[in-house]
Coordinates of C-alpha atoms in Angstrom, one line a residue:
X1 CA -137.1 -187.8 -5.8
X2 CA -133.5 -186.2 -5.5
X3 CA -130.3 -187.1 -3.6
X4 CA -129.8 -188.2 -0.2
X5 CA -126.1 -188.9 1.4
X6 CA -126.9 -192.0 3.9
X7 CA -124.1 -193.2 6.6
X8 CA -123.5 -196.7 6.9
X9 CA -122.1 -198.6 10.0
X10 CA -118.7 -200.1 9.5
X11 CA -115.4 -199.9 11.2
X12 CA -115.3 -196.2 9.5
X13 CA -118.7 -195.1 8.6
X14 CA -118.8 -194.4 4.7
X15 CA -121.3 -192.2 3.0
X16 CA -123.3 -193.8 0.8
X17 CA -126.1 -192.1 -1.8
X18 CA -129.9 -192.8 -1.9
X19 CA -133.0 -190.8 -2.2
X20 CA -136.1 -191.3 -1.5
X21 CA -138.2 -187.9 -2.2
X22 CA -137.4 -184.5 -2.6
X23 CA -135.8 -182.4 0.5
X24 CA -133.9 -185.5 1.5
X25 CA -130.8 -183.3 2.1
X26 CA -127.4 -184.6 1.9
X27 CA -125.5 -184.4 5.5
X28 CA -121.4 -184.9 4.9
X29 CA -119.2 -186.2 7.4
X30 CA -115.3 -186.7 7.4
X31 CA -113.6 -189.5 8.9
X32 CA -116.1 -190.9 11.1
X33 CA -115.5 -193.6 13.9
X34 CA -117.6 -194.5 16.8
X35 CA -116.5 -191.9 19.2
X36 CA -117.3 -189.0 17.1
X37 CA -120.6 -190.6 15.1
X38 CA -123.3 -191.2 15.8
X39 CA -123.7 -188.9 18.4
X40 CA -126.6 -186.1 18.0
X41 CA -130.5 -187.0 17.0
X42 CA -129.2 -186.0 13.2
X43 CA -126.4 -188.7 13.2
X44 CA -128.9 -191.3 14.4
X45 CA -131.0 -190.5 11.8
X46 CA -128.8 -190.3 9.2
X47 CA -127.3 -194.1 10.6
X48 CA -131.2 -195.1 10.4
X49 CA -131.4 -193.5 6.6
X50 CA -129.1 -196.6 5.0
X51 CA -132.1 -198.5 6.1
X52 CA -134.4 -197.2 3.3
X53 CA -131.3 -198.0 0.2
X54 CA -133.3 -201.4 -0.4
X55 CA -136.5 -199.2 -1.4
X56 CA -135.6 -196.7 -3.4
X57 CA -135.8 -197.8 -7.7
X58 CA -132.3 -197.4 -8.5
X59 CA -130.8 -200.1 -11.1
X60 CA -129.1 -201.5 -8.1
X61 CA -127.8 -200.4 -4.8
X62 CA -125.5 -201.5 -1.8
X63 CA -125.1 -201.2 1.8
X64 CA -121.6 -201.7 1.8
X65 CA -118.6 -199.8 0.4
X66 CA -118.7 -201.8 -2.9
X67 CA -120.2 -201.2 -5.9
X68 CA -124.0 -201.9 -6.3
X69 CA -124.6 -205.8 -6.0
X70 CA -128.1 -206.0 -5.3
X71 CA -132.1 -205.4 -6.8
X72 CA -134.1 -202.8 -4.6
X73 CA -137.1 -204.6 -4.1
X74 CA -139.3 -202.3 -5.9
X75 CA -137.3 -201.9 -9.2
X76 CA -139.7 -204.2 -12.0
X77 CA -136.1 -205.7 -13.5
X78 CA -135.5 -207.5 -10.9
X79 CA -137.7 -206.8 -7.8
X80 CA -141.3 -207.9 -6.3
X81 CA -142.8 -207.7 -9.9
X82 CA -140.5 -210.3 -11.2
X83 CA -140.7 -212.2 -8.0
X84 CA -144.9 -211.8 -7.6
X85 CA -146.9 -210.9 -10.6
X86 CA -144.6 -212.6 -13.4
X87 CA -144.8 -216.6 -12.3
X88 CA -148.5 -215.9 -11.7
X89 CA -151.7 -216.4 -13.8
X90 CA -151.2 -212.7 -14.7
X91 CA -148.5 -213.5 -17.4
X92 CA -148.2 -215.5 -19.8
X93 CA -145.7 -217.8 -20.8
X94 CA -142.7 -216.6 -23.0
X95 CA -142.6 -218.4 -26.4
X96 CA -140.3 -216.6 -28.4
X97 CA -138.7 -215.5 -25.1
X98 CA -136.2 -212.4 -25.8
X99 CA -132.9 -212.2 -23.6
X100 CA -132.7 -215.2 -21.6
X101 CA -133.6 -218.5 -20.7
X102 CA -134.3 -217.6 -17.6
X103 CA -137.2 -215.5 -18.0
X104 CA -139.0 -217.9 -19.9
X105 CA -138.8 -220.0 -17.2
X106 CA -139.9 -218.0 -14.7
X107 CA -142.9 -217.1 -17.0
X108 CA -143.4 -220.6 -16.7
X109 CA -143.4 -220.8 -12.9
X110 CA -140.3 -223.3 -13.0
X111 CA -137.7 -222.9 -10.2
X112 CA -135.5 -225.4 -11.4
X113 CA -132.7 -222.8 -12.2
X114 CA -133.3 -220.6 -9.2
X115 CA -130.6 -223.5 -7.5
X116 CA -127.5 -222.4 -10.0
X117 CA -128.0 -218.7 -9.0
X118 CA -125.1 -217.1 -7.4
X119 CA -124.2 -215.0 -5.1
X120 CA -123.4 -211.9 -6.8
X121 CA -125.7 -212.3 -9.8
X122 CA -126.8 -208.9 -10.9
X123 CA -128.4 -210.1 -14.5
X124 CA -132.0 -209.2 -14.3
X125 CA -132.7 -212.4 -15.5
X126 CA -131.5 -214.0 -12.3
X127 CA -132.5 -212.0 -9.6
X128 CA -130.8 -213.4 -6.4
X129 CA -132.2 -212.1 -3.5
X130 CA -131.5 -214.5 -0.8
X131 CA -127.6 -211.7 0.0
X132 CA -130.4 -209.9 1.7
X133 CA -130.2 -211.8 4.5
X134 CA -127.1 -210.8 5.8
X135 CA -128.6 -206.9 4.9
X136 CA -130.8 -208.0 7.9
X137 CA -128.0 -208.4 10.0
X138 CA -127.0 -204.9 9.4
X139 CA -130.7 -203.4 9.9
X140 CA -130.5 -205.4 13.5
X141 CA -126.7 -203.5 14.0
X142 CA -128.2 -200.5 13.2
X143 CA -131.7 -200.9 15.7
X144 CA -129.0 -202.1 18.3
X145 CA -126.9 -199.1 17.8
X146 CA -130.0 -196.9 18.0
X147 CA -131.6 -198.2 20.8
X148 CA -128.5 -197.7 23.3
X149 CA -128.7 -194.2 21.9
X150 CA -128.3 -191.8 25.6
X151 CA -131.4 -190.0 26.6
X152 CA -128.7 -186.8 26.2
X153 CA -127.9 -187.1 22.4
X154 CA -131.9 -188.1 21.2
X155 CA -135.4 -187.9 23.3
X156 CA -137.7 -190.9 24.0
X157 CA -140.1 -189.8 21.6
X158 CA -137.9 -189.1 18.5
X159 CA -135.7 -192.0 19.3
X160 CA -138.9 -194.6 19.3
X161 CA -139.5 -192.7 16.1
X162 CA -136.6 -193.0 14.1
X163 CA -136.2 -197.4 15.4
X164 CA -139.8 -197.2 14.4
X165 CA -138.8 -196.5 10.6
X166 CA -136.1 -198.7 10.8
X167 CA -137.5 -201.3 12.1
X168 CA -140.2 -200.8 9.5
X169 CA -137.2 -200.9 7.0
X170 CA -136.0 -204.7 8.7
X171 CA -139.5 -205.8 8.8
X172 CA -140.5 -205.2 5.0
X173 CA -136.9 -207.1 4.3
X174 CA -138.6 -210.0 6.3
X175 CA -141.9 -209.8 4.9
X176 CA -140.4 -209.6 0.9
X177 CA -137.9 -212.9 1.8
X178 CA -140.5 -214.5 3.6
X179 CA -142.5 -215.0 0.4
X180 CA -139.8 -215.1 -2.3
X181 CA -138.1 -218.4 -0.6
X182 CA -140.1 -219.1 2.8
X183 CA -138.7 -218.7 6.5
X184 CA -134.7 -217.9 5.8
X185 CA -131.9 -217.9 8.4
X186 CA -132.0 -214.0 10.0
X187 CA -130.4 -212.5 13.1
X188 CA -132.8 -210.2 14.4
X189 CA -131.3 -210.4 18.6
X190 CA -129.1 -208.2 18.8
X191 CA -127.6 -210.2 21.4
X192 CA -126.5 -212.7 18.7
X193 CA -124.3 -209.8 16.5
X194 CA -121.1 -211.3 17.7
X195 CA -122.2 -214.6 18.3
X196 CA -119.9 -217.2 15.9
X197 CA -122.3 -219.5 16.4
X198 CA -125.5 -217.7 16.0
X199 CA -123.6 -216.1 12.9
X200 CA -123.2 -219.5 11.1
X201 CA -126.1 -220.7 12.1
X202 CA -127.5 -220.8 8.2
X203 CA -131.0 -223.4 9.5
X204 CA -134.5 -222.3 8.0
X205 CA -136.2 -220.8 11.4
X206 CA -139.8 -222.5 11.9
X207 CA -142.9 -220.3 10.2
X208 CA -144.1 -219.4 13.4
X209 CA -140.7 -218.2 14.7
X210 CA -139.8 -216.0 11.7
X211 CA -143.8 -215.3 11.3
X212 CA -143.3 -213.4 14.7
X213 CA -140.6 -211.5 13.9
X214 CA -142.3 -210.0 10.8
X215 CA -145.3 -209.1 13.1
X216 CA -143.2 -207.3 16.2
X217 CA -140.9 -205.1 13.3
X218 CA -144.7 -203.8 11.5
X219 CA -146.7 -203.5 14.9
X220 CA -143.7 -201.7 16.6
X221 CA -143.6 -199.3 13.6
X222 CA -147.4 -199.3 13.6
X223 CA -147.2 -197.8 17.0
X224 CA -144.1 -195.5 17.4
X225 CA -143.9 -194.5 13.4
X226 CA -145.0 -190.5 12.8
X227 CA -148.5 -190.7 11.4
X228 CA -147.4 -187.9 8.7
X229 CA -144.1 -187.4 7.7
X230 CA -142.6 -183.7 6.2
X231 CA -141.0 -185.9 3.2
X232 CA -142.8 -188.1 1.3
X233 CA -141.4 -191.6 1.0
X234 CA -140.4 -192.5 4.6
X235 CA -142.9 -194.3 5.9
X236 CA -145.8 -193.9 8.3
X237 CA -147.8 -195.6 10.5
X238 CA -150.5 -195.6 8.1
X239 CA -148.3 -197.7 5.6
X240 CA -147.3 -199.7 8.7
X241 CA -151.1 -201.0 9.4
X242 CA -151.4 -201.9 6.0
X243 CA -148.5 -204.0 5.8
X244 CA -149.2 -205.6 9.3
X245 CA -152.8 -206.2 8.2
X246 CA -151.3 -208.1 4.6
X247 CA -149.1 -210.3 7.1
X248 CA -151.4 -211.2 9.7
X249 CA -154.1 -212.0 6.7
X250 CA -151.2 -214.0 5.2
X251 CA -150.7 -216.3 8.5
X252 CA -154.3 -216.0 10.1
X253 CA -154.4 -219.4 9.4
X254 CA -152.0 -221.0 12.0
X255 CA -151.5 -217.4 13.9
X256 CA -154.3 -217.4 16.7
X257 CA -155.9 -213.8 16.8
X258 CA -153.9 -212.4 13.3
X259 CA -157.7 -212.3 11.9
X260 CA -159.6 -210.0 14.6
X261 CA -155.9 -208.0 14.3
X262 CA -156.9 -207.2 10.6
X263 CA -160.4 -206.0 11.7
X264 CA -158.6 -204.0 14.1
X265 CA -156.3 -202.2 12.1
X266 CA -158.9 -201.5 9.3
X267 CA -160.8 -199.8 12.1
X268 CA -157.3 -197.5 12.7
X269 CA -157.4 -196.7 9.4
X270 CA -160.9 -196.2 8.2
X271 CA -161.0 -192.7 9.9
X272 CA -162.0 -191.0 6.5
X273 CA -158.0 -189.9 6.0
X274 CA -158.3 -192.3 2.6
X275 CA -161.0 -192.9 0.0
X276 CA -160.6 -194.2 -3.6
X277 CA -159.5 -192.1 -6.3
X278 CA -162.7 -191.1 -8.7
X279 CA -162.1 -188.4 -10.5
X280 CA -161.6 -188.9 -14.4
X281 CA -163.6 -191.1 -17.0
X282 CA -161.5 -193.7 -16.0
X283 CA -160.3 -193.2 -12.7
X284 CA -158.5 -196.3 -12.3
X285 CA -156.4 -195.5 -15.4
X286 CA -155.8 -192.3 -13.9
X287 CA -154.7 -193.0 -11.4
X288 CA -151.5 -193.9 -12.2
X289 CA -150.5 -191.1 -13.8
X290 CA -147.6 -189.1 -12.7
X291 CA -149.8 -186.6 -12.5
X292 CA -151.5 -188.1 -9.7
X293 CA -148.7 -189.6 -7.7
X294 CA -149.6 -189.2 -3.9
X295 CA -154.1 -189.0 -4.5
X296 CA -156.3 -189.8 -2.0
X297 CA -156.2 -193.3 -2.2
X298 CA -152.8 -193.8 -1.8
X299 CA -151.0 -194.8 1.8
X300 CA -147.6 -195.4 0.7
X301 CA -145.4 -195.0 -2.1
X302 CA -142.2 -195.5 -3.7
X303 CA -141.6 -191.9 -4.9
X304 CA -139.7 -191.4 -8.2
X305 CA -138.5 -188.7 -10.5
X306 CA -138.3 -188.4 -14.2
X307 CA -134.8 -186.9 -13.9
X308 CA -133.2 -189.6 -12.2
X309 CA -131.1 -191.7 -14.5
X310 CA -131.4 -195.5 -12.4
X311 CA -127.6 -194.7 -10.6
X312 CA -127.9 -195.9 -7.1
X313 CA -126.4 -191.8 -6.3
X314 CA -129.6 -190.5 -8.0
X315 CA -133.1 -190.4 -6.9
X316 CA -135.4 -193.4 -7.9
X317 CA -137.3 -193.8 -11.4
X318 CA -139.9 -196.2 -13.1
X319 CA -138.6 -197.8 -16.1
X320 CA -142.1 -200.5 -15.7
X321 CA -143.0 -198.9 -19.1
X322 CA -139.8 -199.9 -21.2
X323 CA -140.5 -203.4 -19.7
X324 CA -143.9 -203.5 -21.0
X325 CA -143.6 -202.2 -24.1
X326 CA -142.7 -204.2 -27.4
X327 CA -139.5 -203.2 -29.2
X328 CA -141.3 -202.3 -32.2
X329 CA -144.0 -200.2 -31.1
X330 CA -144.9 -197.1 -33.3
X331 CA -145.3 -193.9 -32.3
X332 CA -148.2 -193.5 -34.8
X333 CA -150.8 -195.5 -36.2
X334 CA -151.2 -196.5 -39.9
X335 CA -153.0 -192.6 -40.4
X336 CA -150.6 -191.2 -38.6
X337 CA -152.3 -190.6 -35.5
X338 CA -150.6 -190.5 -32.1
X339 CA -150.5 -194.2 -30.7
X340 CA -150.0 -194.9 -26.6
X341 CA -146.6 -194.7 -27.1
X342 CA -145.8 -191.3 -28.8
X343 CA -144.2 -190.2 -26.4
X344 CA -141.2 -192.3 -25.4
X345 CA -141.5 -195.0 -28.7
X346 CA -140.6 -198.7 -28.0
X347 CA -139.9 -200.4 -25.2
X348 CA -137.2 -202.8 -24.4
X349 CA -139.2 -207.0 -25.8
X350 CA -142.2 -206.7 -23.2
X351 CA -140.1 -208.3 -20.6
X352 CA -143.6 -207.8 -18.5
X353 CA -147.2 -209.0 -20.4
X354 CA -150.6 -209.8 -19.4
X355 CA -152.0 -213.4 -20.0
X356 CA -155.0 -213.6 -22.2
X357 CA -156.6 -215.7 -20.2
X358 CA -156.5 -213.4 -17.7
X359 CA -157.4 -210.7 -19.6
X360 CA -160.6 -213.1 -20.5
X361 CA -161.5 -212.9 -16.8
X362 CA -162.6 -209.5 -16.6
X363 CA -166.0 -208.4 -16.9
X364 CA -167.0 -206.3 -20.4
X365 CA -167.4 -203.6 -18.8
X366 CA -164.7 -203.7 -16.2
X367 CA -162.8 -200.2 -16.9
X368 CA -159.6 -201.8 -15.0
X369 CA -158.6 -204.0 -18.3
X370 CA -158.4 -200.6 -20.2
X371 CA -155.0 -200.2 -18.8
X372 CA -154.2 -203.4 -20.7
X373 CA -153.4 -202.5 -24.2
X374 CA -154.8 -205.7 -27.2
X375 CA -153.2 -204.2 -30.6
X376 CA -150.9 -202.0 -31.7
X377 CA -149.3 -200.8 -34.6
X378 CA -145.8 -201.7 -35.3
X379 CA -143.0 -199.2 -36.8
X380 CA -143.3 -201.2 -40.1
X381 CA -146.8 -199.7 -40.1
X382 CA -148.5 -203.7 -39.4
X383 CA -151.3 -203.7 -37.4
X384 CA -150.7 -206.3 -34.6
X385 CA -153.1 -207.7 -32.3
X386 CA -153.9 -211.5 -30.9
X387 CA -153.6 -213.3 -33.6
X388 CA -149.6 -212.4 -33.6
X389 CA -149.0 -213.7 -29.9
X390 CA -146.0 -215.7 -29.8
X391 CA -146.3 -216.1 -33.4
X392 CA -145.2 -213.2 -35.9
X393 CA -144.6 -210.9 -33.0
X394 CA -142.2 -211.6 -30.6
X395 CA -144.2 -211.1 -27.4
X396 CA -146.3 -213.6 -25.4
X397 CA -149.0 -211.6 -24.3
X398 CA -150.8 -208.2 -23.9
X399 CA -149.0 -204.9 -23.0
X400 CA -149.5 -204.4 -18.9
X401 CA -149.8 -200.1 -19.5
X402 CA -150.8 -199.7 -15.6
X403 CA -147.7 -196.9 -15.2
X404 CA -147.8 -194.9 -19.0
X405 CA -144.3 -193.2 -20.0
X406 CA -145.7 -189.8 -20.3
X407 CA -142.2 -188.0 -20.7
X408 CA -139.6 -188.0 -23.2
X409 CA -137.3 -189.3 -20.3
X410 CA -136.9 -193.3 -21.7
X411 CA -135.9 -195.8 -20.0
X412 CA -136.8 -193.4 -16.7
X413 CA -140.4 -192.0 -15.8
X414 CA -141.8 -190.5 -12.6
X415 CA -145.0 -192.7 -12.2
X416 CA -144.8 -193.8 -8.5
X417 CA -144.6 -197.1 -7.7
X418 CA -147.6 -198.0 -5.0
X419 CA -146.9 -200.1 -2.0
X420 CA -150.4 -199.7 -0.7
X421 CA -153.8 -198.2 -1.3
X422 CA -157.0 -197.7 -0.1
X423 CA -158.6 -200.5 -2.7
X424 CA -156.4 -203.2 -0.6
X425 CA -157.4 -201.9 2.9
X426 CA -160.8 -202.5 1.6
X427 CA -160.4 -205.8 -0.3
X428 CA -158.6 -207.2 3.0
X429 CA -161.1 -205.9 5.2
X430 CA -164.0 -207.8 3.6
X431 CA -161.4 -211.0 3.5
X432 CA -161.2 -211.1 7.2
X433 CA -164.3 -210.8 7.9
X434 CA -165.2 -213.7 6.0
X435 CA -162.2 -215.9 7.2
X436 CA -162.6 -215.1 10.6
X437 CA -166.6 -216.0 10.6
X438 CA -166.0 -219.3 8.3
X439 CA -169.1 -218.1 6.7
X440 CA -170.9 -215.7 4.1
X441 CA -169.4 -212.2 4.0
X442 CA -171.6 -209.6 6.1
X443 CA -173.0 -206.6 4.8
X444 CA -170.6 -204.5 6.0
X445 CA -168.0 -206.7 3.6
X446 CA -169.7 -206.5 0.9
X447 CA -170.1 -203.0 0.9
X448 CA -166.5 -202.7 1.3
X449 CA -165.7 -205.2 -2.0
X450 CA -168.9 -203.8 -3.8
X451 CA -167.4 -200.1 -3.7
X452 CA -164.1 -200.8 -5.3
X453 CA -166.2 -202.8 -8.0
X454 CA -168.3 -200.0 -8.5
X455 CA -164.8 -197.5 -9.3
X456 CA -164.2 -200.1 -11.6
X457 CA -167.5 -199.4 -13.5
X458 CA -169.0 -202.8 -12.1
X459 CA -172.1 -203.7 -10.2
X460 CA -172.3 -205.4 -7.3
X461 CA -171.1 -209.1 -6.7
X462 CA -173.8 -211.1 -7.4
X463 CA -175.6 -213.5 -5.2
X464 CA -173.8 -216.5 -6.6
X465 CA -170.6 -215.4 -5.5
X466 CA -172.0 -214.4 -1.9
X467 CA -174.1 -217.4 -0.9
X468 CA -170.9 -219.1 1.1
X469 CA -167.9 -218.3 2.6
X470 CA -165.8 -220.4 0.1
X471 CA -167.9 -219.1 -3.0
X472 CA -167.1 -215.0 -2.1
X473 CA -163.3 -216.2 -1.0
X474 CA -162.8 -217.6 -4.7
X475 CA -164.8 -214.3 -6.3
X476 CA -162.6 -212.2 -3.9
X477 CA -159.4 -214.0 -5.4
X478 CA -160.4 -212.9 -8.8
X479 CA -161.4 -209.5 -8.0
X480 CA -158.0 -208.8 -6.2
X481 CA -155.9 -210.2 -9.2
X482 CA -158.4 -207.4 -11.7
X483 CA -157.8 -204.8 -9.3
X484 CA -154.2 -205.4 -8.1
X485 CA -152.3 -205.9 -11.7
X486 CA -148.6 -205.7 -11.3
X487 CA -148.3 -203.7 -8.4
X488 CA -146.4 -207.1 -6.7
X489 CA -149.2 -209.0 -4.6
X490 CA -150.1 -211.8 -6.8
X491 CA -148.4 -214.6 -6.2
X492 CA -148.3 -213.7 -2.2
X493 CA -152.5 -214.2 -2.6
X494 CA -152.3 -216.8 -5.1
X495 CA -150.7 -219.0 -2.0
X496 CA -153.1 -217.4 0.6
X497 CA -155.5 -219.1 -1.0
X498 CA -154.3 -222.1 -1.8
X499 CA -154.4 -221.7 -5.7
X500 CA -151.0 -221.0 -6.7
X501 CA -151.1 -224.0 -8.7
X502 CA -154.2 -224.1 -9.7
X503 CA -154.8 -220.9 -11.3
X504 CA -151.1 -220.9 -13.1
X505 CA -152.2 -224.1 -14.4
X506 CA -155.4 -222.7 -15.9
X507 CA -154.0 -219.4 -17.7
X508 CA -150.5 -220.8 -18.7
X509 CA -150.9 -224.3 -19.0
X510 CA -148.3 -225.6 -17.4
X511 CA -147.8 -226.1 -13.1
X512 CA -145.0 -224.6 -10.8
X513 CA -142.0 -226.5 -10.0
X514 CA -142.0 -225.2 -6.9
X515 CA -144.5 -223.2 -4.2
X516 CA -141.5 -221.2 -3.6
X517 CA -138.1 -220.2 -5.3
X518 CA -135.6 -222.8 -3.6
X519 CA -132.0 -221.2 -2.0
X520 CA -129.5 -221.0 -4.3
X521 CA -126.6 -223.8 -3.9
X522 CA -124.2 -221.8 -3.2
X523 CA -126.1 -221.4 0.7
X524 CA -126.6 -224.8 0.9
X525 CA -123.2 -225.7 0.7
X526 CA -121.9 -223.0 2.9
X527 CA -124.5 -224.2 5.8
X528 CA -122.9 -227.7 5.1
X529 CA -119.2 -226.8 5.7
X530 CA -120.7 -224.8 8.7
X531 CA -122.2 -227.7 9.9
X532 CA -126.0 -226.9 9.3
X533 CA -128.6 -228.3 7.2
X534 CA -130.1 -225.5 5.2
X535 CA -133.3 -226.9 3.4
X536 CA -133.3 -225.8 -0.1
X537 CA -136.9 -225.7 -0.6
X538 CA -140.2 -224.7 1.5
X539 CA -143.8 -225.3 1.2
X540 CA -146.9 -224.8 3.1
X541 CA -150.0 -226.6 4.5
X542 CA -151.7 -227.0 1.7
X543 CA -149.0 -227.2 -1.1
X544 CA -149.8 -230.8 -2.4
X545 CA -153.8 -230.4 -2.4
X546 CA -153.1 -227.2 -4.9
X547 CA -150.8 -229.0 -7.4
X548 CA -153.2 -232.4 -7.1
X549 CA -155.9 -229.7 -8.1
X550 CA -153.5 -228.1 -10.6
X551 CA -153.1 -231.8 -12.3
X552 CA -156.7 -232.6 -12.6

């Protein structure tokens, strides 16, 4: 992934750097004001470009002329791993806790902190995200700016393409705040761009409101988005489906329809295009491997290079591995034998680790848990393993391995980070089914469940967790947490079905503060002197029954 030069809309329009995949090539402009940019299909492309800076794994990254003062959702420090996998069942709670306090706590699925964040906290320990609403705001400037584009400067057909990316690029901004804090304060009407009022207006929109406005952004791109695109990393209609077939699965359940819309989409996609990757002893383990960024199974990615150093001007890299890894691993065994990490050496205090209670969930033969790495050797030639969780060694858990440093390139490797694959089409496919019927999966479901099982070296479900809709719902749970690992879906599922709570209680021993990470004060009290109530906290239907569960 190399370097793109992106124009932003401002009084002048300033160049600003991101890349998103090779061949992204730089366009330079001069001064530029509104009479002499945008003007040609390019310069509406390039405007629509800034769009994709929040999804690119830089260390940080802004849309405005400042300095970087926000996390891309994608990079682990601070992004939808932190926000999705780490409060979950997956991890396990910090107990010597390196860094911060606030890690440990959200290890521990407490909120209580989230409140003091401010607004231009860039520690990864705090990761604010709730500045991206106003970074909605611009997408919606942007769309507006596109859509009045004259039929002279861009055609029907490329103009519906290029809104279709970026609203695409709104929509996933939506979708990502939507389930960090719930429904937030947006302006997606363009009408409401100079609007005082609609532009202090800092209320929580009701779930249904903001709910629809997540599904017109993804079915508009599902629609108008190229179905193959000459660079890798802009999006396609493909990824589009998926992400519109994740939301309507999320809301099914007070959206009339948003089931049979899943059914429909898997339909669009299940055209033979995508099939799981197989090939290796472990294929799973394989394939994340750089080596196999883009396979078969993959629909969309977040492309990233070896070469780039994390600098918002560079292309995007994976530094999940430094996360991961404890400070003291070896690069050899006790025999001198090449270890898992011999080729980039310790990591950075396992800011990342897998619960072993949740590793005690998977099957014995389940090749998905090979990822997960049990012992390891430290560089004081000690042979560590469980029995030195939180106590000798200063890490809580297992090591999460899913994307392997496989260069020499530390903190910065090429692994791609996934944002949807065939496995999930599948998995949600055989969900809906279910949810929409209220009763035991068809054969057609299980099929679809049955054949990522069998990748992972499994059989098929048995009967006991296919006799009912609510016993295959609760297997399905399980199986998607095995299969899905740190690749930011947890937590979003957990809620889905109701067992956020329950199932954080069970592997960490201790129960969330909150269903969702409350709005920072700092909002609150700028609604207030605006004249608006902004509720700090949200929960669903559904919320109290978990934690009563959670308590028992």
């Amino acid at each position: 992934m190399k370097k793109i030069l992106c124009s932003l809309l401002s009084v002048v329009l300033i160049i600003s750097a991101v890349s998103c995949e090779k061949n992204f090539d730089p366009k330079i402009y001069g001064v530029l004001t509104d009479v002499n940019f945008p003007v040609s299909e390019s310069d509406f492309e390039s405007m629509m470009m800034a769009c994709y800076i929040p999804y690119v794994n830089t260390w940080t990254y802004s849309l405005y002329a400042s300095a970087g003062n926000s996390h891309p959702w994608y990079i682990p420090a601070g992004g939808v791993l932190k926000m999705f996998d780490t409060p979950t069942d997956e991890e396990a709670p910090w107990v010597n806790g390196v860094w911060d306090i606030n890690y440990r706590k959200a290890s521990e699925a407490d909120y209580s902190l989230c409140v003091y964040y401010s607004r231009g906290t860039l520690e990864d320990t705090r990761p604010n995200h709730y500045p991206k609403t106003r970074e909605v705001t611009r997408f919606t400037s942007i769309i507006a700016t596109i859509e009045a584009a004259d039929a002279k400067a861009i055609s029907d057909t490329r103009k519906r393409e290029i809104l279709a990316e970026a609203r695409m690029c709104r929509g996933l901004h939506l979708y990502n705040l939507l389930h960090v804090y719930g429904p937030v304060p947006v302006i997606v009407d363009s009408d409401k761009l100079n609007d005082p009022e609609a532009l202090n207006n800092a209320e929580r929109p009701s779930l249904d409101t903001y709910c629809d406005w997540v599904y017109d952004d993804f079915q508009y791109a599902a629609t108008y988005l190229p179905e193959v695109q000459e660079v890798r990393g802009r999006f396609t209609r493909d990824l589009a489906r998926v992400y519109l077939m994740r939301h309507c699965l999320n809301e099914g359940y007070h959206k009339d329809g948003y089931y049979q819309k899943v059914l429909d989409l898997y339909a669009e996609l299940n055209t033979g295009k995508y099939r799981l990757f197989t090939a290796g002893t472990n294929p799973y383990k394989e394939m994340f491997r750089e080596v196999n960024d883009w396979n078969c199974e993959i629909i969309g990615a977040i492309s990233c290079d070896p070469s780039s150093t994390g600098n918002p001007k560079e292309g995007g890299m994976n530094p999940f591995a430094m996360l991961a890894m404890p400070n003291n691993a070896a690069k050899k065994d006790d025999l001198g034998n090449p270890t898992p990490f011999a080729t980039a050496g310790a990591g950075w205090g396992m800011t990342f680790n897998i619960s072993p209670a949740f590793y005690d969930t998977f099957d014995a033969g389940d090749l998905r848990k090979e990822s997960i790495i049990t012992t390891y050797y430290t560089t004081s030639k000690e042979f560590w393993g469980p029995a030195e969780i939180g106590k000798k060694a200063e890490w809580d858990g297992y090591i999460p391995y899913k994307y392997p440093a496989e260069t020499a390139t530390a903190p910065n490797f090429g692994n791609d980070f996934p944002l949807a694959r065939w496995a999930d089409v599948l998995l949600m496919y055989a969900e809906a089914d279910v949810r929409k019927s209220g009763s035991a999966p068809s054969k057609e479901a299980l099929d679809a469940v049955n054949e990522v099982r069998h990748r992972a070296g499994l059989g098929n479900m048995p009967a006991s967790s296919t006799s009912s809709a609510a016993a295959f719902l609760d297997a399905l749970l399980t199986e998607r947490g095995h299969e899905f690992w740190f690749e930011g879906m947890r937590k979003i599922d957990l809620i889905r079905f109701n067992q956020f709570a329950t199932r954080v209680a069970k592997c960490k021993k201790t129960i969330p503060t909150h269903q969702y990470m409350p709005i920072p004060n700092y909002a609150v009290d700028e609604a207030a002197e605006h004249g608006h109530t902004l509720e700090q906290t949200f929960s669903r239907e559904g919320w109290e029954d978990d934690l009563s569960e959670a308590k028992k």
